Coordinates of C-alpha atoms (C1' of nucleotides) in Angstrom, one line a residue:
Chain A
M1 CA 0.0 0.0 0.0
N2 CA 2.6 2.5 1.0
K3 CA 4.9 1.5 -1.8
N4 CA 2.1 2.0 -4.2
R5 CA 1.3 5.4 -2.9
R6 CA 4.9 6.4 -3.0
G7 CA 5.5 5.2 -6.4
Q8 CA 2.4 6.9 -7.8
S9 CA 3.5 10.1 -6.2
R10 CA 6.8 10.0 -7.8
R11 CA 5.4 9.3 -11.2
H12 CA 2.7 11.9 -11.0
P13 CA 3.9 15.0 -9.2
L14 CA 1.1 17.0 -7.8
R15 CA -0.6 19.5 -10.0
L16 CA -3.2 21.7 -8.5
P17 CA -4.9 24.0 -10.9
L18 CA -6.1 27.3 -9.5
P19 CA -9.0 29.0 -11.2
A20 CA -7.9 31.1 -14.0
Q21 CA -9.3 34.3 -12.6
N22 CA -7.2 33.9 -9.6
S23 CA -3.9 34.1 -11.4
A24 CA -3.5 37.8 -10.7
V25 CA -4.0 37.3 -7.1
R26 CA -1.7 34.3 -7.1
S27 CA 1.2 36.3 -8.6
Q28 CA 0.6 39.0 -6.1
I29 CA 1.0 36.5 -3.4
N30 CA 4.0 35.0 -4.9
G31 CA 5.6 38.3 -5.5
S32 CA 5.1 39.4 -2.0
H33 CA 7.1 36.5 -0.7
C34 CA 10.2 38.1 -2.0
S35 CA 10.1 40.8 0.7
S36 CA 7.7 39.6 3.3
P37 CA 5.0 37.0 3.7
P38 CA 1.5 37.6 2.5
P39 CA -0.7 39.3 5.1
H40 CA -2.5 36.2 6.3
C41 CA 0.8 34.4 6.8
Q42 CA 1.8 36.6 9.7
V43 CA 0.7 36.2 13.2
A44 CA 0.8 39.9 13.4
S45 CA 1.1 41.3 16.9
C46 CA -1.7 43.7 16.1
L47 CA -4.1 40.8 16.1
Q48 CA -3.3 39.8 19.6
L49 CA -5.9 40.6 22.1
P50 CA -5.2 41.4 25.7
Q51 CA -6.7 38.2 27.0
F52 CA -4.5 36.2 24.6
A53 CA -1.3 37.9 25.6
G54 CA 1.2 35.2 25.8
A55 CA -0.6 33.1 23.3
H56 CA 2.0 34.0 20.8
T57 CA 5.4 35.2 21.7
R58 CA 7.3 37.6 19.5
V59 CA 7.4 36.5 16.0
T60 CA 10.2 37.8 13.9
T61 CA 10.2 38.0 10.1
P62 CA 13.1 37.6 7.8
K63 CA 13.7 41.3 8.2
S64 CA 14.4 40.7 11.9
T65 CA 16.9 42.9 13.7
N66 CA 18.1 40.1 15.8
P67 CA 21.8 39.5 15.9
P68 CA 22.7 37.8 12.6
P69 CA 23.1 34.1 13.1
A70 CA 26.1 32.3 11.9
M71 CA 26.5 32.1 8.1
D72 CA 25.3 28.5 7.8
A73 CA 22.4 29.0 10.3
A74 CA 21.1 31.8 8.1
T75 CA 20.5 29.4 5.3
A76 CA 19.2 26.4 7.4
A77 CA 15.5 26.4 7.9
M78 CA 13.2 24.0 9.7
V79 CA 9.5 23.5 8.8
W80 CA 7.9 21.8 11.8
F81 CA 4.8 19.8 10.8
R82 CA 2.1 19.1 13.4
K83 CA -1.2 19.5 11.6
G84 CA -0.9 20.8 8.0
L85 CA 0.4 17.5 6.7
R86 CA 0.5 18.6 3.1
V87 CA 2.5 20.3 0.5
H88 CA -0.2 22.2 -1.3
D89 CA -1.2 25.6 0.2
N90 CA 1.3 25.3 2.9
P91 CA 2.6 28.8 3.8
A92 CA 4.9 27.5 6.5
L93 CA 6.6 25.2 4.1
D94 CA 6.7 27.9 1.5
A95 CA 8.3 30.4 3.8
A96 CA 10.8 27.9 5.1
R97 CA 12.1 26.9 1.7
R98 CA 12.6 30.4 0.5
G99 CA 16.2 31.4 0.7
A100 CA 17.1 28.2 2.5
V101 CA 20.1 26.3 1.3
R102 CA 19.1 23.4 3.6
L103 CA 15.6 22.6 4.7
Y104 CA 14.7 20.3 7.6
P105 CA 11.1 19.1 7.4
V106 CA 10.3 17.7 10.9
F107 CA 7.6 15.8 12.5
V108 CA 7.9 14.7 16.1
L109 CA 6.1 11.6 17.3
D110 CA 4.7 12.2 20.8
P111 CA 4.8 9.3 23.1
R112 CA 2.1 10.8 25.2
Y113 CA -0.2 10.7 22.2
L114 CA 0.8 7.3 20.9
R115 CA 1.8 5.1 23.9
P116 CA -0.5 2.1 24.1
E117 CA -3.1 2.2 26.9
P118 CA -4.1 -1.3 27.8
A119 CA -6.8 0.0 30.2
A120 CA -8.5 1.9 27.4
P121 CA -11.9 0.7 26.4
S122 CA -10.7 0.0 22.8
P123 CA -7.3 -0.4 21.2
G124 CA -5.1 2.7 21.0
S125 CA -3.5 5.1 23.3
A126 CA -5.2 7.0 26.1
R127 CA -5.8 9.9 23.8
A128 CA -6.4 8.4 20.4
G129 CA -8.1 5.3 19.1
V130 CA -6.3 3.1 16.7
A131 CA -8.3 4.4 13.7
R132 CA -7.0 7.9 14.2
V133 CA -3.4 6.8 15.0
R134 CA -3.4 4.8 11.8
F135 CA -4.8 7.8 9.9
L136 CA -2.0 9.9 11.2
L137 CA 0.7 7.4 10.3
E138 CA -0.7 7.1 6.8
S139 CA -0.7 10.9 6.5
L140 CA 2.9 11.0 7.6
S141 CA 3.9 8.3 5.2
D142 CA 2.2 10.2 2.3
L143 CA 3.8 13.4 3.3
D144 CA 7.2 11.7 3.3
A145 CA 6.5 10.4 -0.2
R146 CA 5.5 13.9 -1.4
L147 CA 8.6 15.5 0.1
R148 CA 10.8 12.8 -1.4
S149 CA 9.3 13.4 -4.9
L150 CA 10.6 17.0 -4.4
G151 CA 14.1 15.9 -3.4
S152 CA 13.5 16.2 0.3
R153 CA 12.1 13.9 3.0
L154 CA 10.3 13.9 6.3
L155 CA 12.6 13.8 9.3
L156 CA 10.6 11.8 11.8
L157 CA 11.8 12.2 15.4
R158 CA 10.6 10.6 18.5
A159 CA 10.2 12.8 21.6
R160 CA 11.5 11.2 24.8
D161 CA 8.9 13.0 26.7
D162 CA 8.1 16.6 25.6
V163 CA 7.7 17.5 22.0
A164 CA 8.8 21.1 22.5
D165 CA 12.0 19.9 24.1
T166 CA 12.8 17.7 21.1
V167 CA 12.1 20.6 18.6
C168 CA 14.3 22.9 20.6
A169 CA 17.2 20.4 20.8
A170 CA 17.0 19.9 17.0
L171 CA 17.0 23.7 16.4
K172 CA 20.1 24.0 18.4
D173 CA 21.9 20.9 17.2
W174 CA 21.2 21.6 13.5
N175 CA 22.0 25.3 13.9
I176 CA 18.7 26.3 12.4
G177 CA 18.3 30.0 11.6
K178 CA 14.6 30.1 10.6
L179 CA 11.7 28.1 12.0
C180 CA 8.4 27.9 10.3
F181 CA 5.2 26.2 11.5
E182 CA 1.5 26.6 11.0
S183 CA -0.3 28.5 13.7
D184 CA -2.4 26.3 16.0
T185 CA -4.9 27.9 18.3
E186 CA -5.8 24.9 20.5
P187 CA -4.8 25.4 24.2
Y188 CA -2.5 22.4 24.2
A189 CA -0.7 23.7 21.1
L190 CA -0.5 27.2 22.3
A191 CA 1.4 26.1 25.4
R192 CA 3.7 23.8 23.4
D193 CA 4.4 26.4 20.8
K194 CA 5.1 29.1 23.4
K195 CA 7.9 27.0 24.8
V196 CA 9.5 26.6 21.3
M197 CA 9.0 30.3 20.5
D198 CA 10.6 31.4 23.7
F199 CA 13.5 29.2 23.0
A200 CA 13.8 30.5 19.4
A201 CA 13.6 34.1 20.6
A202 CA 16.4 33.5 23.1
S203 CA 18.5 31.8 20.5
G204 CA 18.0 34.5 17.8
I205 CA 16.1 32.1 15.5
D206 CA 13.6 33.7 13.2
V207 CA 10.1 32.3 13.6
L208 CA 7.3 32.4 11.1
S209 CA 3.9 31.0 12.1
P210 CA 1.3 31.6 9.4
T211 CA -2.4 30.9 9.6
S212 CA -3.4 28.1 7.3
H213 CA -5.3 25.5 9.2
T214 CA -8.5 27.6 9.1
L215 CA -9.8 30.1 6.6
F216 CA -9.3 33.0 9.0
H217 CA -7.2 33.6 12.1
P218 CA -9.6 33.5 15.1
A219 CA -8.0 36.5 16.7
E220 CA -8.6 38.5 13.5
I221 CA -12.3 37.8 13.6
I222 CA -12.5 38.5 17.3
E223 CA -10.8 41.8 16.8
K224 CA -13.2 42.8 14.0
N225 CA -16.0 42.0 16.4
G226 CA -14.8 44.4 19.0
G227 CA -12.9 42.0 21.1
R228 CA -15.5 39.3 21.6
P229 CA -16.0 36.2 19.6
P230 CA -19.3 36.3 17.6
L231 CA -21.7 33.9 19.3
T232 CA -24.0 33.3 16.4
Y233 CA -23.2 31.8 13.1
Q234 CA -24.9 34.6 11.2
S235 CA -22.9 37.3 12.9
F236 CA -19.8 35.3 12.3
V237 CA -20.4 35.0 8.6
A238 CA -21.2 38.7 8.3
I239 CA -18.0 39.7 10.0
A240 CA -15.7 37.1 8.4
G241 CA -16.1 38.1 4.8
H242 CA -14.1 36.3 2.2
P243 CA -11.2 34.0 3.1
P244 CA -7.7 34.6 1.7
E245 CA -6.7 32.8 -1.5
P246 CA -4.7 29.6 -1.1
V247 CA -1.0 29.8 -1.8
M248 CA -0.7 27.4 -4.7
E249 CA 2.9 27.6 -5.7
E250 CA 4.0 24.4 -7.6
Y251 CA 7.4 23.2 -6.6
S252 CA 9.7 21.2 -8.8
E253 CA 12.1 20.7 -5.9
L254 CA 12.8 21.7 -2.3
P255 CA 16.2 22.5 -0.8
P256 CA 18.0 19.4 0.3
V257 CA 18.0 18.2 3.8
G258 CA 21.1 19.1 5.8
D259 CA 23.3 17.0 8.1
T260 CA 21.3 15.6 11.0
G261 CA 24.2 14.6 13.1
G262 CA 23.6 11.7 15.4
Y263 CA 19.8 11.9 15.3
E264 CA 18.0 8.7 14.8
L265 CA 15.7 9.2 11.9
L266 CA 12.8 6.8 12.0
P267 CA 10.8 5.4 9.2
V268 CA 7.1 6.0 9.5
P269 CA 6.0 3.0 11.6
E270 CA 3.0 0.8 10.7
V271 CA 0.2 0.9 13.2
E272 CA 0.8 -2.8 13.9
E273 CA 4.3 -1.9 15.2
L274 CA 3.0 0.4 17.9
G275 CA 1.9 -2.3 20.3
Y276 CA -1.9 -1.9 20.4
G277 CA -2.4 -5.6 20.6
D278 CA -4.7 -7.5 18.3
I279 CA -6.2 -4.9 16.0
S280 CA -7.3 -7.3 13.3
Q281 CA -10.9 -6.3 13.7
E282 CA -13.5 -7.6 11.4
E283 CA -13.8 -4.1 9.9
L284 CA -11.6 -1.1 10.1
S285 CA -12.1 2.5 9.0
P286 CA -12.4 2.6 5.2
F287 CA -10.8 6.1 5.1
R288 CA -7.1 6.3 4.4
G289 CA -5.0 9.2 5.5
G290 CA -2.7 11.5 3.5
E291 CA -2.7 14.4 1.2
T292 CA -2.8 12.3 -1.9
E293 CA -6.0 10.6 -0.7
A294 CA -7.4 13.9 0.4
L295 CA -7.0 15.5 -3.0
K296 CA -8.4 12.5 -4.7
R297 CA -11.4 12.4 -2.5
M298 CA -12.0 16.1 -2.9
R299 CA -11.9 15.9 -6.7
E300 CA -14.3 12.9 -6.6
S301 CA -16.6 14.8 -4.3
L302 CA -16.5 17.9 -6.5
Q303 CA -16.9 16.0 -9.8
D304 CA -20.7 16.1 -9.5
K305 CA -21.2 19.8 -9.8
E306 CA -24.9 19.5 -9.5
W307 CA -24.5 17.8 -6.2
V308 CA -22.1 20.4 -5.0
A309 CA -24.4 23.3 -5.9
R310 CA -27.4 21.7 -4.3
F311 CA -25.7 20.4 -1.1
E312 CA -27.8 21.0 2.0
K313 CA -26.2 19.5 5.1
P314 CA -29.4 18.9 7.1
N315 CA -30.9 16.8 4.3
G316 CA -28.1 14.2 4.4
D317 CA -28.9 10.6 5.2
P318 CA -27.2 9.6 8.4
S319 CA -27.7 5.9 7.7
A320 CA -25.8 5.9 4.4
F321 CA -22.5 4.1 5.0
L322 CA -21.7 2.4 1.8
K323 CA -21.7 5.7 0.1
P324 CA -21.7 8.4 2.8
A325 CA -24.0 11.4 2.2
T326 CA -21.2 13.9 2.9
T327 CA -17.7 14.3 1.5
V328 CA -15.9 12.7 4.5
L329 CA -13.2 15.3 4.1
S330 CA -13.3 16.3 7.8
P331 CA -10.4 14.0 8.8
Y332 CA -8.3 15.4 6.0
L333 CA -9.1 18.9 7.2
K334 CA -8.4 17.9 10.8
F335 CA -4.9 16.8 10.0
G336 CA -4.4 19.4 7.3
C337 CA -4.0 16.8 4.5
L338 CA -6.4 19.1 2.7
S339 CA -6.3 22.9 2.9
S340 CA -9.6 24.4 3.9
R341 CA -8.8 27.5 1.8
Y342 CA -8.1 25.4 -1.3
F343 CA -11.3 23.4 -0.8
Y344 CA -13.3 26.6 -0.2
H345 CA -12.0 28.1 -3.4
C346 CA -12.6 25.0 -5.5
I347 CA -16.2 25.0 -4.3
Q348 CA -16.5 28.7 -5.1
E349 CA -15.3 27.9 -8.6
I350 CA -18.2 25.5 -9.1
Y351 CA -20.7 27.9 -7.7
R352 CA -19.6 30.5 -10.3
S353 CA -20.4 28.1 -13.1
A354 CA -23.7 26.9 -11.5
K355 CA -27.1 28.5 -12.3
K356 CA -27.9 28.5 -8.6
H357 CA -26.4 27.1 -5.5
T358 CA -27.2 26.7 -1.8
N359 CA -25.7 29.1 0.7
P360 CA -24.4 29.1 4.3
P361 CA -25.2 27.7 6.7
V362 CA -26.4 24.6 4.8
S363 CA -24.1 24.8 1.8
L364 CA -20.6 23.1 1.4
T365 CA -18.8 26.4 1.9
G366 CA -21.2 26.9 4.9
Q367 CA -19.6 23.8 6.5
L368 CA -16.2 25.3 6.2
L369 CA -17.4 28.5 7.8
W370 CA -18.9 26.4 10.7
R371 CA -15.5 25.0 11.2
D372 CA -14.0 28.5 11.5
F373 CA -16.9 29.6 13.6
F374 CA -16.1 27.0 16.3
Y375 CA -12.4 27.7 16.1
T376 CA -13.1 31.4 16.7
V377 CA -15.5 31.0 19.6
S378 CA -13.3 28.4 21.2
F379 CA -10.2 30.6 20.9
G380 CA -12.0 33.5 22.5
T381 CA -13.8 31.6 25.3
P382 CA -11.8 30.6 28.4
N383 CA -12.6 27.1 29.6
F384 CA -14.4 26.4 26.4
D385 CA -14.0 22.7 26.9
Q386 CA -15.7 22.5 30.2
M387 CA -19.0 23.6 31.9
R388 CA -17.5 25.2 35.0
G389 CA -16.0 28.6 34.4
N390 CA -17.3 28.7 30.8
K391 CA -19.3 31.8 30.4
I392 CA -21.2 30.7 27.4
C393 CA -22.2 27.4 28.8
K394 CA -25.4 26.7 30.7
Q395 CA -24.7 25.3 34.2
I396 CA -26.7 22.1 34.4
S397 CA -26.8 19.4 37.1
W398 CA -26.1 16.4 34.9
T399 CA -26.6 13.2 36.7
E400 CA -23.7 10.9 37.4
N401 CA -24.6 7.4 36.2
E402 CA -21.5 5.4 35.2
E403 CA -23.7 2.4 34.2
L404 CA -25.7 4.4 31.7
F405 CA -22.7 6.1 30.4
L406 CA -20.8 2.9 29.8
A407 CA -23.8 1.4 28.0
W408 CA -23.8 4.3 25.7
R409 CA -20.1 4.3 25.2
D410 CA -19.9 0.6 24.4
G411 CA -23.0 0.5 22.2
R412 CA -25.3 -1.5 24.4
T413 CA -28.1 0.8 25.2
G414 CA -30.7 -1.6 23.8
Y415 CA -31.6 1.0 21.1
P416 CA -30.2 -0.4 17.9
W417 CA -30.0 2.9 16.1
I418 CA -27.9 4.4 19.0
D419 CA -25.8 1.3 19.4
A420 CA -25.1 1.0 15.7
I421 CA -23.8 4.5 15.6
M422 CA -21.5 4.0 18.6
I423 CA -20.2 0.8 17.0
Q424 CA -19.5 2.6 13.7
L425 CA -17.7 5.2 15.8
R426 CA -15.5 2.6 17.4
R427 CA -14.7 0.8 14.2
W428 CA -14.5 3.5 11.6
G429 CA -13.8 6.6 13.7
W430 CA -16.4 8.3 11.6
M431 CA -20.1 8.6 11.4
H432 CA -22.5 11.0 9.7
H433 CA -23.1 14.3 11.3
L434 CA -26.8 13.6 12.1
A435 CA -25.8 10.3 13.6
R436 CA -23.5 12.1 15.9
H437 CA -26.4 14.4 16.8
S438 CA -28.6 11.4 17.6
V439 CA -26.2 9.8 20.1
A440 CA -25.1 13.1 21.6
C441 CA -28.7 14.1 22.3
F442 CA -29.4 10.6 23.6
L443 CA -26.5 10.7 26.1
T444 CA -27.2 14.2 27.4
R445 CA -30.5 16.2 27.2
G446 CA -32.6 13.6 25.4
D447 CA -32.5 10.4 27.5
L448 CA -29.6 9.7 29.8
F449 CA -28.9 13.2 31.2
V450 CA -25.2 12.4 31.4
H451 CA -22.7 15.2 31.3
W452 CA -21.7 16.3 27.8
E453 CA -18.0 16.3 28.8
K454 CA -18.2 12.5 29.2
G455 CA -19.4 12.1 25.7
R456 CA -17.0 14.7 24.4
D457 CA -14.1 12.6 25.7
V458 CA -15.3 9.5 23.9
F459 CA -15.7 11.3 20.6
E460 CA -12.3 13.0 21.1
R461 CA -10.5 9.7 21.4
L462 CA -12.3 7.7 18.8
L463 CA -13.1 10.1 15.9
I464 CA -10.6 10.2 13.1
D465 CA -11.6 13.8 12.5
S466 CA -11.7 14.7 16.2
D467 CA -11.0 18.3 16.5
W468 CA -10.8 20.1 19.8
S469 CA -12.8 23.3 18.8
I470 CA -15.4 21.6 16.7
N471 CA -16.0 18.6 18.9
N472 CA -16.4 20.7 22.0
G473 CA -18.5 23.2 20.1
N474 CA -20.9 20.6 18.9
W475 CA -21.3 19.0 22.3
L476 CA -22.1 22.4 23.7
W477 CA -24.6 22.7 20.9
L478 CA -26.3 19.3 21.1
S479 CA -26.5 19.3 24.9
C480 CA -28.3 22.7 24.7
S481 CA -25.5 24.1 26.8
S482 CA -24.7 26.9 24.3
F483 CA -25.5 28.1 20.8
F484 CA -28.7 26.0 20.6
H485 CA -31.4 26.2 23.2
Q486 CA -34.5 24.4 21.9
Y487 CA -34.2 21.6 24.4
H488 CA -37.7 20.3 23.7
R489 CA -36.6 19.2 20.3
I490 CA -35.3 15.7 21.0
Y491 CA -34.1 13.1 18.5
S492 CA -36.1 9.9 18.8
P493 CA -33.8 6.9 19.1
I494 CA -36.4 5.0 17.2
S495 CA -38.1 7.1 14.6
F496 CA -35.2 9.4 13.6
G497 CA -33.2 6.6 12.0
K498 CA -36.3 4.8 10.7
K499 CA -37.3 7.6 8.4
Y500 CA -34.0 7.4 6.5
D501 CA -33.6 3.6 6.7
P502 CA -36.9 1.8 7.2
N503 CA -35.4 -1.6 6.5
G504 CA -32.6 -1.1 9.1
N505 CA -29.7 -1.9 6.8
Y506 CA -27.4 0.3 8.7
I507 CA -28.2 -1.5 12.0
R508 CA -27.9 -4.9 10.3
H509 CA -24.4 -4.0 9.1
F510 CA -23.0 -2.8 12.4
I511 CA -24.9 -5.1 14.8
P512 CA -24.8 -8.5 13.0
V513 CA -26.8 -10.1 15.8
L514 CA -29.8 -8.2 14.7
K515 CA -29.4 -8.9 11.0
D516 CA -32.4 -11.3 10.8
M517 CA -34.7 -9.2 12.9
P518 CA -37.8 -8.3 10.8
K519 CA -37.8 -4.6 9.8
E520 CA -41.1 -4.1 11.8
Y521 CA -39.0 -4.6 15.0
I522 CA -35.5 -3.8 14.2
Y523 CA -35.6 -0.3 15.7
E524 CA -37.4 -1.7 18.9
P525 CA -36.5 -5.4 19.1
W526 CA -37.9 -5.6 22.7
T527 CA -41.4 -5.3 21.2
A528 CA -40.9 -8.3 19.0
P529 CA -42.9 -11.4 20.1
L530 CA -40.6 -14.1 21.5
S531 CA -41.3 -16.4 18.6
I532 CA -40.0 -13.7 16.2
Q533 CA -36.9 -13.2 18.4
K534 CA -36.3 -16.9 18.4
K535 CA -36.7 -17.1 14.7
A536 CA -34.2 -14.2 14.2
K537 CA -31.8 -15.9 16.6
C538 CA -31.8 -12.8 18.8
I539 CA -33.3 -13.0 22.2
V540 CA -33.6 -9.5 23.7
G541 CA -32.0 -9.6 27.2
K542 CA -29.7 -12.4 26.1
D543 CA -28.2 -11.8 22.7
Y544 CA -29.0 -8.1 22.6
P545 CA -29.6 -5.9 25.6
K546 CA -33.0 -4.6 26.7
P547 CA -33.3 -0.8 26.5
V548 CA -31.5 0.9 29.4
V549 CA -34.2 3.5 29.7
D550 CA -37.7 4.0 28.3
H551 CA -37.4 6.8 25.8
E552 CA -40.9 8.1 26.4
T553 CA -40.5 8.6 30.2
A554 CA -36.8 9.4 30.1
S555 CA -37.1 12.2 27.5
K556 CA -40.0 13.7 29.4
E557 CA -37.9 13.8 32.6
C558 CA -35.0 15.3 30.6
R559 CA -37.3 18.1 29.3
K560 CA -38.3 18.8 32.8
R561 CA -34.8 18.9 34.1
M562 CA -33.7 21.1 31.3
G563 CA -36.5 23.5 32.0
E564 CA -35.4 23.7 35.7
A565 CA -31.8 24.2 34.8
Y566 CA -32.6 27.0 32.3
A567 CA -34.8 28.7 34.9
S568 CA -32.0 28.4 37.5
N569 CA -29.5 29.9 35.0
R570 CA -31.9 32.8 34.3
L571 CA -32.0 33.5 38.0
D572 CA -28.2 33.5 38.2
E573 CA -27.9 35.9 35.3
K574 CA -30.6 38.3 36.2
P575 CA -31.0 38.4 40.0
A576 CA -34.3 39.8 41.2
K577 CA -34.4 43.6 41.1
G578 CA -34.7 44.4 44.7
K579 CA -31.8 42.3 45.7
S580 CA -28.6 44.2 46.1
S581 CA -27.0 41.0 47.1
N582 CA -23.7 39.8 45.8
S583 CA -22.7 39.6 42.3
S584 CA -22.5 36.9 39.8
P585 CA -19.6 37.4 37.5
R586 CA -22.1 38.4 34.8
K587 CA -23.7 41.0 36.9
R588 CA -20.4 42.6 37.7
Q589 CA -19.6 42.8 34.0
L590 CA -22.9 44.6 33.4
T591 CA -22.3 47.2 36.1
P592 CA -21.6 50.4 34.3
N593 CA -18.5 51.4 36.3
S594 CA -15.8 51.4 33.7
A595 CA -15.1 52.4 30.2
K596 CA -14.8 48.8 29.3
T597 CA -18.5 48.3 30.0
K598 CA -19.3 50.2 26.9
Q599 CA -17.8 47.4 24.8
L600 CA -20.0 44.8 26.4
K601 CA -23.5 44.0 25.4
R602 CA -26.1 46.0 27.4
S603 CA -29.3 44.4 28.2
S604 CA -31.3 47.6 28.6
Chain B
dC1 C1' -40.1 45.7 25.3
dG2 C1' -41.9 42.9 21.6
dG3 C1' -41.0 40.7 17.4
dT4 C1' -38.2 37.6 14.7
dG5 C1' -35.1 34.0 13.4
dG6 C1' -32.5 30.0 14.5
dT7 C1' -28.2 24.4 9.5
dT8 C1' -30.6 19.3 10.9
dG9 C1' -37.6 17.3 16.3
dC10 C1' -41.8 14.7 16.3
dC11 C1' -46.3 13.6 15.0
dC12 C1' -50.3 14.0 12.2
dC13 C1' -52.6 15.1 8.1
dA14 C1' -53.4 15.9 3.4
Chain C
dT1 C1' -43.3 15.9 0.5
dG2 C1' -44.8 19.8 2.8
dG3 C1' -47.3 22.2 6.2
dG4 C1' -49.3 23.0 10.9
dG5 C1' -49.5 22.1 15.8
dC6 C1' -46.9 21.0 19.7
dA7 C1' -44.5 23.8 23.6
dA8 C1' -41.5 27.2 23.9
dC9 C1' -35.9 28.1 24.3
dC10 C1' -32.4 32.1 23.5
dA11 C1' -29.9 35.9 21.0
dC12 C1' -30.4 39.6 18.4
dC13 C1' -32.5 43.8 16.6
dG14 C1' -35.1 47.9 16.4

DNA sequence: CGGTGGTTGCCCCA
DNA sequence: TGGGGCAACCACCG
């Protein structure tokens, strides 16, 4: 498999056509590289907001006034890959190779991310299921092949403990003068990158950290919105405007890799070598990682222009699994195998030639804007990934019930539609968006009333497209903790799937024990007469679990609890008028006692 | 303060 | 397949 991919890559160097009318813009961008990077490539200090001070340390450009590094250092550059595992539209790679006599393309394997966790509920590390680990390794292997076709290669290092330490050591040992890496706004990444940037600053190494994972830099949007992240999609879209053009330079070659001294350079391991035990499951994720696969998949998705122009996300079929109803490009966007800006502009190109097309929020471009929306809100919201201390999150007394949670996690709730989705998650690391909605609603406000953070953790580990901002954002959404508040709209674990897949083919595929259950009962097998259960070789309570809750009564109870929680949150936010009592944080904010207050929303 | 809109609910009816 | 009722939330806007 790898050999094939590598071979193909060498024979057919990547060609990525940009729309003709973009050529003027493209040459502008290219020209601008001679002096300084294009505007969106800079993490400009003017974009930094007070609350994010420290998020980015000083970033120097090639015009830096730092003491000149040694002659060889000035010409040695490192491009540090983390996400952004691609060659196309990669401003960090582009910046690193310019003027470099030697180029060190580095990826650091993180033992804390990859180390096998035997106690985990499914094969993989504590933080990533085996499906996503494999996707990552495939992406690295493909990236290596792409770089080799350009006369370079990927330098795969293994961190002993801390990734930042490993990068810093290599910077020093290889006498690097310029370091380039894609900006990453997740909290974990910000802390890691700060460490490296501090080291670089102290060592006189130029650092360039362009924005290219998302369409926009979250800080840019937040600044445009007066210092606060826009909390509705519509306001986000209105503020965002048009994303920058992708940087689509075509390389014939990259600068050669320099001497790596005594460093052990690893080949990209196969997932079987990482010690996750027996992973020869009956079925694994059908989605292969890598830029080559990403571009192929994108082209195939965009081939049907009519489909692109008419795409409406809410109308997709969550039970379609042989041919998913969406593009399944999310894992490629997550790892940066596909550039969101390139994808966006390819869609726009199709829109231009179409008579009519759908629009955000439901359109394909709308989906990319949702991605940026959640990146922006998560960047501007402290404690975004938890309920406590999160100002945009409703405070709800979720019940602690480990038994119910485990039944949900392991796909044995007794609701075949829910269980099939959770099994698809575990095996494939991917399921349709609306399927995610079904199970997220079921776990939280719909049936089990378990904390959304518990479900978030399961998704985060198992999804091949798991993405900190988007995953947390959607769990806030589905649990009616933020963004979305119509908690009486509950997905039925029976009728929702049935309307798309009345025969239950999706269930039969992922839960083989139910494959002979007549379609009249497959969504509620506990209602099947015992004779039917026997005939289908599936006795409910023995071969397949009884439902853990009764949806009718459970959802009613959930509605009631949500109503109470919302009322309680209203009280916290707007204390009774007469009371001069102490101050919720919100109330203090609204007290007109400082100039800052003017920037805040006023409720009067 | 009141009106309106919000990517993706369910059920029933025509 | 599309509309209304159900019961009714919040954020935003004027």
